[in-house]
Amino acid sequence: MFNPTDIIDLLAANVRQTRNPFGVRPSRFNTWWRGLSGFTRRPGDALLFTGLMYQAIPYINATTRYLERLEGSSWAGCLRWGRLVPASLRGRGLSVLTSGADRKKFNGILQTICRLLRQSEVNFFYHPEMDFYSGILLYDLGDQDGFVRHARFVARTLQLHGVRKVITVDPHTTYALKELYPRYTGASFEVQPYFSLLQCRGSERGNGKPPVVLHDPCFYGRYLELSEGPRRVLRDLGLEYVEVRNCGEFTSCCGGPAESVSPALNREILGRRAAELKAAAAPVVTFCPICLANLLKAGLPVEDLASLVGRYLAPEEK
Amino acid sequence: MALVDPDFAAELKAYGVDTALDCFNCGTCAAICPLNFEHFPRKMIRYVQVGAKQKILQQAQDLWRCLHCGLCTRTCPRQANPGELILGLRRYVLAQFRRA
Ligand code: SF4
Ligand code: SF4
């Protein structure tokens, strides 16, 4: 396990300098929307706010590969000096380590979500300059001051642009905007996860397909009690799903949150959850980028809810 | 021997740790916690209750093992909010380290 303060100081310095925990310029890694047809910046009723989480996965994977080698070695203590290197340099180094396949995969999920929203005739817009990392990792790690400072900046920017409604795509950002921002910044937005807006009735295209097993992320299952939303979408599409014993409110954590301070602990928790899901003997579907990346690491056949639903409801335009 | 600070629970209120005294030490949280680690989080809450500030600071690193998964909070029979208490303790410890 790393010294948590070394990790927190490094992440906090990155957030201060680049507004995200990786020290990478947003224009460098928030690229999923480029070249997407039907893309609208304004007008629109609700802002699609990705919180940069799907885009971050290639960077998280690259960081974890590096930390895994470092954990427990005599070099682990050197992390504390990392914050002395300018964020832009740290970020550039990290960018080199990310995998192109990862970037394509996770950007593709956001593009699918965009198509699904359009297909459901949701009135939304996307503006990359209004899409920020929520700061949730700083909150989770206990850096309250760093989180509040960043959250206030994000909330103020959205308010300045007259944003009142946001559509989110992951549980961590949803929790931050729905629960933490009103409490710590005084700013309230109408927050809805994308799957609650999908219209699938009358399009029972999944009939006869083999069932999938669901992995509920902790934040949707317990903190926000939103597990029913994805199930409704699957039912409306006629797709069968099976439940593991620890699901919904009582879902088991995949271990993702431990990644930044102890990749070894992450592996231990992940192994246990992977065994529970494996016992269901069906492909796994989840709706959180952190869970998705983590379960993929365990070698499970797993895909994102958006990818599955997209195949039936909004196939990619050729 | 550990020194006891009777004002510790009050000091922690500024960091959002305000339900520790609701805990009656049943251990449900430790039983359900996926960490399966040395009576965590119950042990930490007990330290707060008895004012064992030094124990918290000595074992501070363990606070960051918590996944913030919320299972303990969901199942606590006293609504003592153990998961949030651990988060509050992280804030407290981080503030102490930064001040040092
Ligand atoms: S479950 Fe609640 S009451 Fe029981 S030991 Fe844990 S915090 Fe205390
Ligand atoms: S929130 Fe932390 S202490 Fe509570 S059950 Fe999850 S890992 Fe254990």
mmCIF file of N, CA, C and O in Angstrom, chain A residues 216-302:
data_model
loop_
_atom_site.group_PDB
_atom_site.id
_atom_site.type_symbol
_atom_site.label_atom_id
_atom_site.label_comp_id
_atom_site.label_asym_id
_atom_site.label_seq_id
_atom_site.Cartn_x
_atom_site.Cartn_y
_atom_site.Cartn_z
ATOM 1 N N ASP A 216 -24.055 -4.389 -10.437
ATOM 2 C CA ASP A 216 -24.438 -3.024 -10.045
ATOM 3 C C ASP A 216 -23.246 -2.313 -9.416
ATOM 4 O O ASP A 216 -22.633 -2.828 -8.484
ATOM 5 N N PRO A 217 -22.928 -1.101 -9.888
ATOM 6 C CA PRO A 217 -21.897 -0.313 -9.204
ATOM 7 C C PRO A 217 -22.438 0.151 -7.847
ATOM 8 O O PRO A 217 -23.636 0.405 -7.714
ATOM 9 N N CYS A 218 -21.550 0.261 -6.849
ATOM 10 C CA CYS A 218 -21.993 0.634 -5.480
ATOM 11 C C CYS A 218 -22.784 1.941 -5.480
ATOM 12 O O CYS A 218 -23.788 2.071 -4.788
ATOM 13 N N PHE A 219 -22.307 2.935 -6.248
ATOM 14 C CA PHE A 219 -22.954 4.250 -6.173
ATOM 15 C C PHE A 219 -24.365 4.250 -6.759
ATOM 16 O O PHE A 219 -25.244 4.936 -6.246
ATOM 17 N N TYR A 220 -24.590 3.502 -7.825
ATOM 18 C CA TYR A 220 -25.961 3.408 -8.344
ATOM 19 C C TYR A 220 -26.811 2.506 -7.441
ATOM 20 O O TYR A 220 -27.967 2.792 -7.166
ATOM 21 N N GLY A 221 -26.228 1.391 -7.004
ATOM 22 C CA GLY A 221 -26.991 0.406 -6.237
ATOM 23 C C GLY A 221 -27.397 0.908 -4.872
ATOM 24 O O GLY A 221 -28.563 0.820 -4.487
ATOM 25 N N ARG A 222 -26.417 1.444 -4.135
ATOM 26 C CA ARG A 222 -26.689 1.805 -2.738
ATOM 27 C C ARG A 222 -26.896 3.301 -2.527
ATOM 28 O O ARG A 222 -27.909 3.745 -2.021
ATOM 29 N N TYR A 223 -25.923 4.093 -2.930
ATOM 30 C CA TYR A 223 -25.980 5.526 -2.589
ATOM 31 C C TYR A 223 -27.125 6.236 -3.314
ATOM 32 O O TYR A 223 -27.756 7.125 -2.769
ATOM 33 N N LEU A 224 -27.366 5.876 -4.572
ATOM 34 C CA LEU A 224 -28.374 6.599 -5.359
ATOM 35 C C LEU A 224 -29.638 5.777 -5.600
ATOM 36 O O LEU A 224 -30.640 6.316 -6.080
ATOM 37 N N GLU A 225 -29.573 4.500 -5.270
ATOM 38 C CA GLU A 225 -30.718 3.583 -5.450
ATOM 39 C C GLU A 225 -31.303 3.689 -6.857
ATOM 40 O O GLU A 225 -32.497 3.916 -7.029
ATOM 41 N N LEU A 226 -30.442 3.552 -7.841
ATOM 42 C CA LEU A 226 -30.877 3.690 -9.233
ATOM 43 C C LEU A 226 -30.724 2.386 -10.029
ATOM 44 O O LEU A 226 -30.663 2.413 -11.256
ATOM 45 N N SER A 227 -30.683 1.269 -9.338
ATOM 46 C CA SER A 227 -30.451 -0.013 -10.035
ATOM 47 C C SER A 227 -31.586 -0.382 -10.973
ATOM 48 O O SER A 227 -31.391 -1.167 -11.908
ATOM 49 N N GLU A 228 -32.764 0.127 -10.704
ATOM 50 C CA GLU A 228 -33.926 -0.279 -11.493
ATOM 51 C C GLU A 228 -33.836 0.262 -12.937
ATOM 52 O O GLU A 228 -34.313 -0.389 -13.866
ATOM 53 N N GLY A 229 -33.223 1.438 -13.112
ATOM 54 C CA GLY A 229 -33.162 2.067 -14.435
ATOM 55 C C GLY A 229 -32.619 1.149 -15.530
ATOM 56 O O GLY A 229 -33.294 0.915 -16.543
ATOM 57 N N PRO A 230 -31.428 0.596 -15.380
ATOM 58 C CA PRO A 230 -30.887 -0.297 -16.419
ATOM 59 C C PRO A 230 -31.739 -1.549 -16.609
ATOM 60 O O PRO A 230 -31.867 -2.053 -17.724
ATOM 61 N N ARG A 231 -32.334 -2.040 -15.535
ATOM 62 C CA ARG A 231 -33.176 -3.239 -15.645
ATOM 63 C C ARG A 231 -34.422 -2.932 -16.484
ATOM 64 O O ARG A 231 -34.873 -3.742 -17.282
ATOM 65 N N ARG A 232 -34.971 -1.753 -16.287
ATOM 66 C CA ARG A 232 -36.136 -1.335 -17.078
ATOM 67 C C ARG A 232 -35.787 -1.310 -18.561
ATOM 68 O O ARG A 232 -36.533 -1.806 -19.397
ATOM 69 N N VAL A 233 -34.613 -0.766 -18.880
ATOM 70 C CA VAL A 233 -34.176 -0.696 -20.282
ATOM 71 C C VAL A 233 -34.075 -2.104 -20.865
ATOM 72 O O VAL A 233 -34.568 -2.372 -21.967
ATOM 73 N N LEU A 234 -33.461 -3.006 -20.136
ATOM 74 C CA LEU A 234 -33.283 -4.374 -20.644
ATOM 75 C C LEU A 234 -34.635 -5.061 -20.820
ATOM 76 O O LEU A 234 -34.881 -5.729 -21.833
ATOM 77 N N ARG A 235 -35.523 -4.873 -19.845
ATOM 78 C CA ARG A 235 -36.864 -5.492 -19.960
ATOM 79 C C ARG A 235 -37.596 -4.942 -21.175
ATOM 80 O O ARG A 235 -38.198 -5.693 -21.939
ATOM 81 N N ASP A 236 -37.547 -3.614 -21.348
ATOM 82 C CA ASP A 236 -38.240 -2.998 -22.484
ATOM 83 C C ASP A 236 -37.701 -3.514 -23.812
ATOM 84 O O ASP A 236 -38.414 -3.554 -24.815
ATOM 85 N N LEU A 237 -36.428 -3.883 -23.816
ATOM 86 C CA LEU A 237 -35.828 -4.391 -25.057
ATOM 87 C C LEU A 237 -36.028 -5.896 -25.212
ATOM 88 O O LEU A 237 -35.592 -6.487 -26.191
ATOM 89 N N GLY A 238 -36.656 -6.502 -24.211
ATOM 90 C CA GLY A 238 -36.873 -7.945 -24.255
ATOM 91 C C GLY A 238 -35.600 -8.731 -24.013
ATOM 92 O O GLY A 238 -35.487 -9.884 -24.418
ATOM 93 N N LEU A 239 -34.620 -8.090 -23.352
ATOM 94 C CA LEU A 239 -33.364 -8.794 -23.045
ATOM 95 C C LEU A 239 -33.452 -9.405 -21.646
ATOM 96 O O LEU A 239 -33.815 -8.728 -20.688
ATOM 97 N N GLU A 240 -33.112 -10.668 -21.575
ATOM 98 C CA GLU A 240 -33.181 -11.349 -20.275
ATOM 99 C C GLU A 240 -31.927 -11.073 -19.462
ATOM 100 O O GLU A 240 -30.837 -10.988 -20.025
ATOM 101 N N TYR A 241 -32.098 -10.973 -18.138
ATOM 102 C CA TYR A 241 -30.918 -10.841 -17.281
ATOM 103 C C TYR A 241 -31.104 -11.702 -16.039
ATOM 104 O O TYR A 241 -32.218 -11.984 -15.632
ATOM 105 N N VAL A 242 -29.977 -12.124 -15.480
ATOM 106 C CA VAL A 242 -30.039 -12.878 -14.224
ATOM 107 C C VAL A 242 -29.350 -12.046 -13.146
ATOM 108 O O VAL A 242 -28.499 -11.204 -13.443
ATOM 109 N N GLU A 243 -29.766 -12.297 -11.912
ATOM 110 C CA GLU A 243 -29.200 -11.542 -10.788
ATOM 111 C C GLU A 243 -28.257 -12.448 -9.997
ATOM 112 O O GLU A 243 -28.557 -13.637 -9.815
ATOM 113 N N VAL A 244 -27.154 -11.887 -9.518
ATOM 114 C CA VAL A 244 -26.353 -12.629 -8.549
ATOM 115 C C VAL A 244 -26.917 -12.298 -7.165
ATOM 116 O O VAL A 244 -27.679 -11.343 -7.024
ATOM 117 N N ARG A 245 -26.537 -13.064 -6.146
ATOM 118 C CA ARG A 245 -27.120 -12.820 -4.828
ATOM 119 C C ARG A 245 -26.823 -11.393 -4.353
ATOM 120 O O ARG A 245 -27.703 -10.690 -3.879
ATOM 121 N N ASN A 246 -25.587 -10.943 -4.497
ATOM 122 C CA ASN A 246 -25.230 -9.590 -4.046
ATOM 123 C C ASN A 246 -25.462 -8.605 -5.190
ATOM 124 O O ASN A 246 -24.554 -8.364 -5.996
ATOM 125 N N CYS A 247 -26.670 -8.073 -5.241
ATOM 126 C CA CYS A 247 -26.998 -7.152 -6.334
ATOM 127 C C CYS A 247 -27.816 -5.976 -5.792
ATOM 128 O O CYS A 247 -28.170 -5.950 -4.617
ATOM 129 N N GLY A 248 -28.097 -5.014 -6.667
ATOM 130 C CA GLY A 248 -28.907 -3.851 -6.264
ATOM 131 C C GLY A 248 -28.288 -3.147 -5.069
ATOM 132 O O GLY A 248 -27.104 -2.861 -5.046
ATOM 133 N N GLU A 249 -29.118 -2.919 -4.046
ATOM 134 C CA GLU A 249 -28.653 -2.232 -2.828
ATOM 135 C C GLU A 249 -27.522 -2.971 -2.129
ATOM 136 O O GLU A 249 -26.780 -2.399 -1.349
ATOM 137 N N PHE A 250 -27.494 -4.290 -2.325
ATOM 138 C CA PHE A 250 -26.487 -5.096 -1.617
ATOM 139 C C PHE A 250 -25.402 -5.608 -2.554
ATOM 140 O O PHE A 250 -24.788 -6.642 -2.315
ATOM 141 N N THR A 251 -25.171 -4.872 -3.603
ATOM 142 C CA THR A 251 -24.137 -5.278 -4.557
ATOM 143 C C THR A 251 -22.762 -5.336 -3.885
ATOM 144 O O THR A 251 -22.505 -4.630 -2.904
ATOM 145 N N SER A 252 -21.891 -6.175 -4.433
ATOM 146 C CA SER A 252 -20.512 -6.235 -3.911
ATOM 147 C C SER A 252 -19.638 -5.280 -4.707
ATOM 148 O O SER A 252 -19.757 -5.202 -5.929
ATOM 149 N N CYS A 253 -18.741 -4.620 -4.001
ATOM 150 C CA CYS A 253 -17.802 -3.694 -4.652
ATOM 151 C C CYS A 253 -16.843 -4.496 -5.536
ATOM 152 O O CYS A 253 -16.446 -5.599 -5.193
ATOM 153 N N CYS A 254 -16.460 -3.909 -6.670
ATOM 154 C CA CYS A 254 -15.507 -4.587 -7.568
ATOM 155 C C CYS A 254 -14.077 -4.313 -7.159
ATOM 156 O O CYS A 254 -13.144 -4.880 -7.721
ATOM 157 N N GLY A 255 -13.876 -3.421 -6.209
ATOM 158 C CA GLY A 255 -12.508 -3.115 -5.743
ATOM 159 C C GLY A 255 -11.894 -1.911 -6.431
ATOM 160 O O GLY A 255 -10.799 -1.483 -6.058
ATOM 161 N N GLY A 256 -12.580 -1.369 -7.416
ATOM 162 C CA GLY A 256 -12.044 -0.232 -8.178
ATOM 163 C C GLY A 256 -11.513 0.920 -7.335
ATOM 164 O O GLY A 256 -10.432 1.443 -7.617
ATOM 165 N N PRO A 257 -12.241 1.325 -6.273
ATOM 166 C CA PRO A 257 -11.770 2.479 -5.503
ATOM 167 C C PRO A 257 -10.410 2.275 -4.851
ATOM 168 O O PRO A 257 -9.760 3.244 -4.467
ATOM 169 N N ALA A 258 -9.969 1.023 -4.694
ATOM 170 C CA ALA A 258 -8.673 0.793 -4.033
ATOM 171 C C ALA A 258 -7.503 0.989 -4.991
ATOM 172 O O ALA A 258 -6.353 1.049 -4.565
ATOM 173 N N GLU A 259 -7.810 1.093 -6.274
ATOM 174 C CA GLU A 259 -6.766 1.105 -7.303
ATOM 175 C C GLU A 259 -5.669 2.160 -7.060
ATOM 176 O O GLU A 259 -4.496 1.894 -7.262
ATOM 177 N N SER A 260 -6.100 3.345 -6.628
ATOM 178 C CA SER A 260 -5.098 4.411 -6.538
ATOM 179 C C SER A 260 -4.166 4.261 -5.341
ATOM 180 O O SER A 260 -3.036 4.721 -5.385
ATOM 181 N N VAL A 261 -4.631 3.622 -4.251
ATOM 182 C CA VAL A 261 -3.726 3.498 -3.103
ATOM 183 C C VAL A 261 -3.126 2.106 -2.939
ATOM 184 O O VAL A 261 -2.063 1.945 -2.350
ATOM 185 N N SER A 262 -3.808 1.086 -3.481
ATOM 186 C CA SER A 262 -3.238 -0.262 -3.382
ATOM 187 C C SER A 262 -3.764 -1.175 -4.491
ATOM 188 O O SER A 262 -4.816 -1.807 -4.345
ATOM 189 N N PRO A 263 -3.029 -1.289 -5.590
ATOM 190 C CA PRO A 263 -3.451 -2.225 -6.641
ATOM 191 C C PRO A 263 -3.573 -3.662 -6.118
ATOM 192 O O PRO A 263 -4.420 -4.427 -6.597
ATOM 193 N N ALA A 264 -2.792 -4.027 -5.086
ATOM 194 C CA ALA A 264 -2.867 -5.394 -4.546
ATOM 195 C C ALA A 264 -4.219 -5.615 -3.873
ATOM 196 O O ALA A 264 -4.854 -6.663 -4.065
ATOM 197 N N LEU A 265 -4.675 -4.621 -3.105
ATOM 198 C CA LEU A 265 -5.988 -4.732 -2.447
ATOM 199 C C LEU A 265 -7.092 -4.780 -3.504
ATOM 200 O O LEU A 265 -8.054 -5.537 -3.395
ATOM 201 N N ASN A 266 -6.917 -3.972 -4.533
ATOM 202 C CA ASN A 266 -7.880 -3.955 -5.636
ATOM 203 C C ASN A 266 -8.028 -5.357 -6.226
ATOM 204 O O ASN A 266 -9.133 -5.861 -6.428
ATOM 205 N N ARG A 267 -6.911 -6.041 -6.468
ATOM 206 C CA ARG A 267 -6.926 -7.403 -7.033
ATOM 207 C C ARG A 267 -7.659 -8.380 -6.113
ATOM 208 O O ARG A 267 -8.386 -9.250 -6.568
ATOM 209 N N GLU A 268 -7.436 -8.206 -4.801
ATOM 210 C CA GLU A 268 -8.042 -9.128 -3.836
ATOM 211 C C GLU A 268 -9.578 -9.006 -3.861
ATOM 212 O O GLU A 268 -10.286 -9.999 -3.950
ATOM 213 N N ILE A 269 -10.076 -7.766 -3.815
ATOM 214 C CA ILE A 269 -11.525 -7.542 -3.787
ATOM 215 C C ILE A 269 -12.127 -7.942 -5.144
ATOM 216 O O ILE A 269 -13.181 -8.569 -5.214
ATOM 217 N N LEU A 270 -11.423 -7.583 -6.202
ATOM 218 C CA LEU A 270 -11.882 -7.897 -7.557
ATOM 219 C C LEU A 270 -12.025 -9.409 -7.745
ATOM 220 O O LEU A 270 -13.010 -9.884 -8.318
ATOM 221 N N GLY A 271 -11.060 -10.154 -7.234
ATOM 222 C CA GLY A 271 -11.086 -11.616 -7.371
ATOM 223 C C GLY A 271 -12.358 -12.196 -6.781
ATOM 224 O O GLY A 271 -12.999 -13.073 -7.374
ATOM 225 N N ARG A 272 -12.760 -11.667 -5.623
ATOM 226 C CA ARG A 272 -13.955 -12.188 -4.958
ATOM 227 C C ARG A 272 -15.223 -11.849 -5.746
ATOM 228 O O ARG A 272 -16.098 -12.681 -5.930
ATOM 229 N N ARG A 273 -15.295 -10.606 -6.239
ATOM 230 C CA ARG A 273 -16.494 -10.227 -6.993
ATOM 231 C C ARG A 273 -16.541 -10.981 -8.323
ATOM 232 O O ARG A 273 -17.607 -11.417 -8.764
ATOM 233 N N ALA A 274 -15.394 -11.151 -8.940
ATOM 234 C CA ALA A 274 -15.354 -11.852 -10.219
ATOM 235 C C ALA A 274 -15.858 -13.284 -10.039
ATOM 236 O O ALA A 274 -16.599 -13.804 -10.891
ATOM 237 N N ALA A 275 -15.513 -13.913 -8.919
ATOM 238 C CA ALA A 275 -15.961 -15.295 -8.678
ATOM 239 C C ALA A 275 -17.481 -15.335 -8.542
ATOM 240 O O ALA A 275 -18.141 -16.252 -9.068
ATOM 241 N N GLU A 276 -18.060 -14.347 -7.860
ATOM 242 C CA GLU A 276 -19.533 -14.303 -7.702
ATOM 243 C C GLU A 276 -20.200 -14.196 -9.073
ATOM 244 O O GLU A 276 -21.213 -14.850 -9.346
ATOM 245 N N LEU A 277 -19.641 -13.351 -9.931
ATOM 246 C CA LEU A 277 -20.257 -13.122 -11.247
ATOM 247 C C LEU A 277 -20.038 -14.325 -12.162
ATOM 248 O O LEU A 277 -20.931 -14.706 -12.924
ATOM 249 N N LYS A 278 -18.875 -14.926 -12.054
ATOM 250 C CA LYS A 278 -18.545 -16.080 -12.893
ATOM 251 C C LYS A 278 -19.536 -17.214 -12.644
ATOM 252 O O LYS A 278 -19.912 -17.940 -13.576
ATOM 253 N N ALA A 279 -19.958 -17.359 -11.380
ATOM 254 C CA ALA A 279 -20.854 -18.452 -11.008
ATOM 255 C C ALA A 279 -22.177 -18.367 -11.767
ATOM 256 O O ALA A 279 -22.876 -19.364 -11.922
ATOM 257 N N ALA A 280 -22.526 -17.184 -12.260
ATOM 258 C CA ALA A 280 -23.789 -17.020 -12.990
ATOM 259 C C ALA A 280 -23.679 -17.539 -14.425
ATOM 260 O O ALA A 280 -24.686 -17.677 -15.125
ATOM 261 N N ALA A 281 -22.475 -17.819 -14.863
ATOM 262 C CA ALA A 281 -22.206 -18.404 -16.192
ATOM 263 C C ALA A 281 -22.919 -17.653 -17.324
ATOM 264 O O ALA A 281 -23.568 -18.265 -18.181
ATOM 265 N N ALA A 282 -22.820 -16.341 -17.315
ATOM 266 C CA ALA A 282 -23.413 -15.517 -18.392
ATOM 267 C C ALA A 282 -22.516 -14.298 -18.593
ATOM 268 O O ALA A 282 -21.779 -13.907 -17.670
ATOM 269 N N PRO A 283 -22.568 -13.695 -19.783
ATOM 270 C CA PRO A 283 -21.766 -12.476 -19.969
ATOM 271 C C PRO A 283 -22.224 -11.373 -19.010
ATOM 272 O O PRO A 283 -23.417 -11.254 -18.723
ATOM 273 N N VAL A 284 -21.277 -10.606 -18.520
ATOM 274 C CA VAL A 284 -21.577 -9.581 -17.508
ATOM 275 C C VAL A 284 -21.860 -8.248 -18.186
ATOM 276 O O VAL A 284 -21.210 -7.891 -19.175
ATOM 277 N N VAL A 285 -22.831 -7.522 -17.631
ATOM 278 C CA VAL A 285 -23.114 -6.165 -18.102
ATOM 279 C C VAL A 285 -23.042 -5.230 -16.902
ATOM 280 O O VAL A 285 -23.570 -5.535 -15.834
ATOM 281 N N THR A 286 -22.351 -4.114 -17.080
ATOM 282 C CA THR A 286 -22.281 -3.137 -15.991
ATOM 283 C C THR A 286 -22.499 -1.735 -16.553
ATOM 284 O O THR A 286 -22.599 -1.554 -17.771
ATOM 285 N N PHE A 287 -22.566 -0.735 -15.655
ATOM 286 C CA PHE A 287 -22.873 0.629 -16.124
ATOM 287 C C PHE A 287 -22.035 1.647 -15.371
ATOM 288 O O PHE A 287 -22.531 2.668 -14.911
ATOM 289 N N CYS A 288 -20.760 1.343 -15.283
ATOM 290 C CA CYS A 288 -19.797 2.247 -14.651
ATOM 291 C C CYS A 288 -18.457 1.986 -15.321
ATOM 292 O O CYS A 288 -18.031 0.836 -15.433
ATOM 293 N N PRO A 289 -17.746 3.036 -15.757
ATOM 294 C CA PRO A 289 -16.472 2.804 -16.445
ATOM 295 C C PRO A 289 -15.411 2.171 -15.550
ATOM 296 O O PRO A 289 -14.600 1.378 -16.017
ATOM 297 N N ILE A 290 -15.443 2.522 -14.247
ATOM 298 C CA ILE A 290 -14.442 1.962 -13.325
ATOM 299 C C ILE A 290 -14.689 0.455 -13.160
ATOM 300 O O ILE A 290 -13.766 -0.363 -13.241
ATOM 301 N N CYS A 291 -15.976 0.089 -12.934
ATOM 302 C CA CYS A 291 -16.307 -1.337 -12.787
ATOM 303 C C CYS A 291 -15.963 -2.077 -14.072
ATOM 304 O O CYS A 291 -15.405 -3.174 -14.040
ATOM 305 N N LEU A 292 -16.313 -1.477 -15.203
ATOM 306 C CA LEU A 292 -16.077 -2.133 -16.493
ATOM 307 C C LEU A 292 -14.584 -2.429 -16.670
ATOM 308 O O LEU A 292 -14.192 -3.568 -16.974
ATOM 309 N N ALA A 293 -13.747 -1.421 -16.468
ATOM 310 C CA ALA A 293 -12.304 -1.600 -16.668
ATOM 311 C C ALA A 293 -11.761 -2.635 -15.693
ATOM 312 O O ALA A 293 -10.911 -3.456 -16.038
ATOM 313 N N ASN A 294 -12.279 -2.596 -14.468
ATOM 314 C CA ASN A 294 -11.793 -3.507 -13.444
ATOM 315 C C ASN A 294 -12.191 -4.951 -13.747
ATOM 316 O O ASN A 294 -11.372 -5.863 -13.664
ATOM 317 N N LEU A 295 -13.456 -5.156 -14.125
ATOM 318 C CA LEU A 295 -13.917 -6.520 -14.417
ATOM 319 C C LEU A 295 -13.224 -7.074 -15.664
ATOM 320 O O LEU A 295 -12.974 -8.273 -15.764
ATOM 321 N N LEU A 296 -12.914 -6.191 -16.593
ATOM 322 C CA LEU A 296 -12.172 -6.640 -17.787
ATOM 323 C C LEU A 296 -10.793 -7.171 -17.374
ATOM 324 O O LEU A 296 -10.307 -8.160 -17.918
ATOM 325 N N LYS A 297 -10.212 -6.499 -16.389
ATOM 326 C CA LYS A 297 -8.898 -6.905 -15.888
ATOM 327 C C LYS A 297 -8.940 -8.329 -15.322
ATOM 328 O O LYS A 297 -7.959 -9.052 -15.358
ATOM 329 N N ALA A 298 -10.124 -8.688 -14.781
ATOM 330 C CA ALA A 298 -10.267 -10.025 -14.186
ATOM 331 C C ALA A 298 -10.494 -11.082 -15.265
ATOM 332 O O ALA A 298 -10.653 -12.260 -14.954
ATOM 333 N N GLY A 299 -10.569 -10.655 -16.511
ATOM 334 C CA GLY A 299 -10.717 -11.608 -17.606
ATOM 335 C C GLY A 299 -12.149 -12.076 -17.822
ATOM 336 O O GLY A 299 -12.390 -13.085 -18.492
ATOM 337 N N LEU A 300 -13.129 -11.344 -17.263
ATOM 338 C CA LEU A 300 -14.529 -11.748 -17.445
ATOM 339 C C LEU A 300 -15.049 -11.247 -18.793
ATOM 340 O O LEU A 300 -14.614 -10.202 -19.275
ATOM 341 N N PRO A 301 -16.005 -11.967 -19.399
ATOM 342 C CA PRO A 301 -16.652 -11.417 -20.588
ATOM 343 C C PRO A 301 -17.616 -10.336 -20.118
ATOM 344 O O PRO A 301 -18.659 -10.626 -19.554
ATOM 345 N N VAL A 302 -17.243 -9.081 -20.294
ATOM 346 C CA VAL A 302 -18.057 -7.994 -19.725
ATOM 347 C C VAL A 302 -18.178 -6.861 -20.729
ATOM 348 O O VAL A 302 -17.236 -6.587 -21.482
#
